[in-house]
PDB file of C-alpha atoms in Angstrom:
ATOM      1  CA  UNK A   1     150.191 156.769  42.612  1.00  0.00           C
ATOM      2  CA  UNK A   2     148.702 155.047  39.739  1.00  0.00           C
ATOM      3  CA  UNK A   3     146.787 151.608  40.817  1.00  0.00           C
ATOM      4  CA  UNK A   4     144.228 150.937  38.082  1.00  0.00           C
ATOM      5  CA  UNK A   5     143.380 150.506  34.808  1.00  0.00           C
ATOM      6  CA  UNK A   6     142.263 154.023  32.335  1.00  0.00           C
ATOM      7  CA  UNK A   7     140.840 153.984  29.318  1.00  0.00           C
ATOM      8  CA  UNK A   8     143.239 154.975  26.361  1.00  0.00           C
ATOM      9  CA  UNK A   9     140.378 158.950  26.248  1.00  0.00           C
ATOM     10  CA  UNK A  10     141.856 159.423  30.010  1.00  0.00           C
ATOM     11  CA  UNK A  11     145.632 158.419  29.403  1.00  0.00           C
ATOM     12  CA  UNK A  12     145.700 160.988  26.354  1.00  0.00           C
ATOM     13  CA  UNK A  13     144.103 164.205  28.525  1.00  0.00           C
ATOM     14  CA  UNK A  14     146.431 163.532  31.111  1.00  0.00           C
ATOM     15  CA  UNK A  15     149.749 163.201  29.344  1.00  0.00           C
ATOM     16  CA  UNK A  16     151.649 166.261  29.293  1.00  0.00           C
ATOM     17  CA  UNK A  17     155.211 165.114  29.200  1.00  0.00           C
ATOM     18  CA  UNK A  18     156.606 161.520  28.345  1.00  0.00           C
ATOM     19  CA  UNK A  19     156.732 160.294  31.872  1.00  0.00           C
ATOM     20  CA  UNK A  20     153.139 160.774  31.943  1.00  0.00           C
ATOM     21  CA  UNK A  21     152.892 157.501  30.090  1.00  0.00           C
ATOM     22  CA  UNK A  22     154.884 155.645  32.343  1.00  0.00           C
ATOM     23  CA  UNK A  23     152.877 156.943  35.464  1.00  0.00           C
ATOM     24  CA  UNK A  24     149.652 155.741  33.683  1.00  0.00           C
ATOM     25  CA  UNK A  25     151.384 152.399  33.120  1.00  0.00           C
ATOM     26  CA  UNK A  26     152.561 151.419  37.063  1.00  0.00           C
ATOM     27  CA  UNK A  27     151.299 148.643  37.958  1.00  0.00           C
ATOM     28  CA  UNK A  28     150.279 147.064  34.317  1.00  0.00           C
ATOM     29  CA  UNK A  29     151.875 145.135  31.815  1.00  0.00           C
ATOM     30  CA  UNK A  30     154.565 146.846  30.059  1.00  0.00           C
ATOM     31  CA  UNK A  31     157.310 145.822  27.098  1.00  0.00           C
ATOM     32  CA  UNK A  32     161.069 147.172  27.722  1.00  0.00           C
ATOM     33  CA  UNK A  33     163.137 147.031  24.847  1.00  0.00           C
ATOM     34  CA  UNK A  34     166.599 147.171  25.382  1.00  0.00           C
ATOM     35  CA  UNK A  35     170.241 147.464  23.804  1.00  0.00           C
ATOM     36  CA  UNK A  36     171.977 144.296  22.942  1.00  0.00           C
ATOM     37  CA  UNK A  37     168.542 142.658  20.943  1.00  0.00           C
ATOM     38  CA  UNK A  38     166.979 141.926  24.178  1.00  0.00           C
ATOM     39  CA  UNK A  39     163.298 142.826  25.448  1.00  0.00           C
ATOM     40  CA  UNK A  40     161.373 142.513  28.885  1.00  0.00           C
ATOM     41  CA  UNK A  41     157.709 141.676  29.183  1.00  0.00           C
ATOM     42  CA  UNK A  42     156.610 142.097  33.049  1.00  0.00           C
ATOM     43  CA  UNK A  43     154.563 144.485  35.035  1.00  0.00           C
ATOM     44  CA  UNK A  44     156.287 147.930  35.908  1.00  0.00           C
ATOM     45  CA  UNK A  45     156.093 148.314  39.688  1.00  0.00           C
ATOM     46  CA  UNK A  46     158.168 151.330  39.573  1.00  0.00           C
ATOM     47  CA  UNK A  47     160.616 154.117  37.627  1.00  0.00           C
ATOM     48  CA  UNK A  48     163.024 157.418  38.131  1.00  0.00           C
ATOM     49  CA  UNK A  49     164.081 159.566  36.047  1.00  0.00           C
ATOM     50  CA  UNK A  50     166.938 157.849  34.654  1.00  0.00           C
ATOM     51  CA  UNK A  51     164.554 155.194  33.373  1.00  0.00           C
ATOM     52  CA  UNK A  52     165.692 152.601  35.885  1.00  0.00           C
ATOM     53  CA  UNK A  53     162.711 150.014  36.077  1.00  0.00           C
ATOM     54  CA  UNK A  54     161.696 147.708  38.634  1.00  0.00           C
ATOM     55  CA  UNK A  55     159.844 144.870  36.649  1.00  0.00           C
ATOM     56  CA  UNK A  56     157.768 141.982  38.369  1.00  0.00           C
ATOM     57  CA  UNK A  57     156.274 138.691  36.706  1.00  0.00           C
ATOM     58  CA  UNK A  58     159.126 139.024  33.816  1.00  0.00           C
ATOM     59  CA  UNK A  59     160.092 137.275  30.813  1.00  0.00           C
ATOM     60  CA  UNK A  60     163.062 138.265  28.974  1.00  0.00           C
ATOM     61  CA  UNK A  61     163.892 137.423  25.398  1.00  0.00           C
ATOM     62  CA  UNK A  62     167.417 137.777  24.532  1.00  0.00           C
ATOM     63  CA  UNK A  63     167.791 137.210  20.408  1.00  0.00           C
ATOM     64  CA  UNK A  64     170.933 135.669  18.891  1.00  0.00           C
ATOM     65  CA  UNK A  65     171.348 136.545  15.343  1.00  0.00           C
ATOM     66  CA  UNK A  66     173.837 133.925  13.774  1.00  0.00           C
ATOM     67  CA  UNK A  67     175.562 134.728  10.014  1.00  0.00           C
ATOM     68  CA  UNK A  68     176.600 131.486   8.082  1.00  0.00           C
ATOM     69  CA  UNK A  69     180.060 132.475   7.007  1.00  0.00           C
ATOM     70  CA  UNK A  70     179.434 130.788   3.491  1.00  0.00           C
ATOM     71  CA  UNK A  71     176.010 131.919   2.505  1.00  0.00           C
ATOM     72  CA  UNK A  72     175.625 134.830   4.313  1.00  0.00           C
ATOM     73  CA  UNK A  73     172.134 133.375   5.678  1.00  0.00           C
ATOM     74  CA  UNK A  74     170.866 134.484   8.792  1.00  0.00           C
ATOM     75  CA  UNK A  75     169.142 133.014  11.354  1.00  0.00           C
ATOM     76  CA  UNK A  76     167.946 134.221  14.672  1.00  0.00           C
ATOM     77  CA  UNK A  77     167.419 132.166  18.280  1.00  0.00           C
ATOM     78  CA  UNK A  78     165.714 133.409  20.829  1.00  0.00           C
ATOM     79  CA  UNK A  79     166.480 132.449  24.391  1.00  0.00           C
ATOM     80  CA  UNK A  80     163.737 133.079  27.103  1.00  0.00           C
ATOM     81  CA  UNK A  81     164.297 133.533  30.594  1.00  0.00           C
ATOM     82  CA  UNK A  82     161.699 134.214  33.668  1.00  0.00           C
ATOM     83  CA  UNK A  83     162.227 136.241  36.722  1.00  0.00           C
ATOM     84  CA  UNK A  84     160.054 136.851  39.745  1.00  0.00           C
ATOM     85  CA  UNK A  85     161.245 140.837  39.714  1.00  0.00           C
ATOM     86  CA  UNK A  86     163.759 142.547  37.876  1.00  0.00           C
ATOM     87  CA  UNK A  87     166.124 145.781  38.041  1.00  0.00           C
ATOM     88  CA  UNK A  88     166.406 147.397  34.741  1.00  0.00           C
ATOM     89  CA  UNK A  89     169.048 150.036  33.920  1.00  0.00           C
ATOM     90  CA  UNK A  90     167.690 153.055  32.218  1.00  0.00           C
ATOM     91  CA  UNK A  91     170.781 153.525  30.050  1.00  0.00           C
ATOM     92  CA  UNK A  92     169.960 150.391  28.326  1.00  0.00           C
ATOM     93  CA  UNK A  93     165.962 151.180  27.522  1.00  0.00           C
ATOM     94  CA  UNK A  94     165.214 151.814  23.977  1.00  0.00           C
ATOM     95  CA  UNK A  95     161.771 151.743  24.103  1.00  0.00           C
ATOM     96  CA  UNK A  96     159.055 151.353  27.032  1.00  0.00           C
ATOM     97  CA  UNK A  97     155.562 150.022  25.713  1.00  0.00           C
ATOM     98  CA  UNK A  98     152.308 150.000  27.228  1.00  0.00           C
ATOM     99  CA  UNK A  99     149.086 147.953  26.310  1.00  0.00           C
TER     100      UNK A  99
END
């Protein structure tokens, strides 16, 4: 198990296969992008191969677009909430990114 911090030369030569990435990334900062225009900022403290997360220290950002029925102007609200530690469903992950 992962408990440190690599440099980006020793992530690349030992990635093989996309889960690599996440292996590399236990324990550190991570951003979770998910369906529904919402995104998790926390540290990944673990994963399977579904892509369920376990998230700890997390903020998540859900965004609220909102049309104006007469001008067809957009604007967008985002609502932050914090959680201690944090089940993520891997169905719902768009996009994992590390520092």
């Amino acid at each position: 198990e992962y408990m440190g911090t690599h440099n980006m030369a020793d992530i690349g030569a030992g990635i093989h296969e996309p889960f690599d990435l996440i292996r590399f990334s236990l324990s550190e900062p991570v951003l979770v992008k998910l369906r529904g225009d919402r995104e998790m900022r926390g540290i990944l403290h673990a994963y399977d191969g579904h892509m369920n997360l376990m998230l700890g220290d997390v903020e998540e950002t859900i965004y609220e677009v909102h049309v104006e029925e007469d001008t067809g102007a957009e604007t967008v609200k985002a609502i932050k909430r914090n959680s201690d530690m944090m089940f993520v469903r891997g169905d719902g992950v768009i996009l994992v990114r590390t520092r």
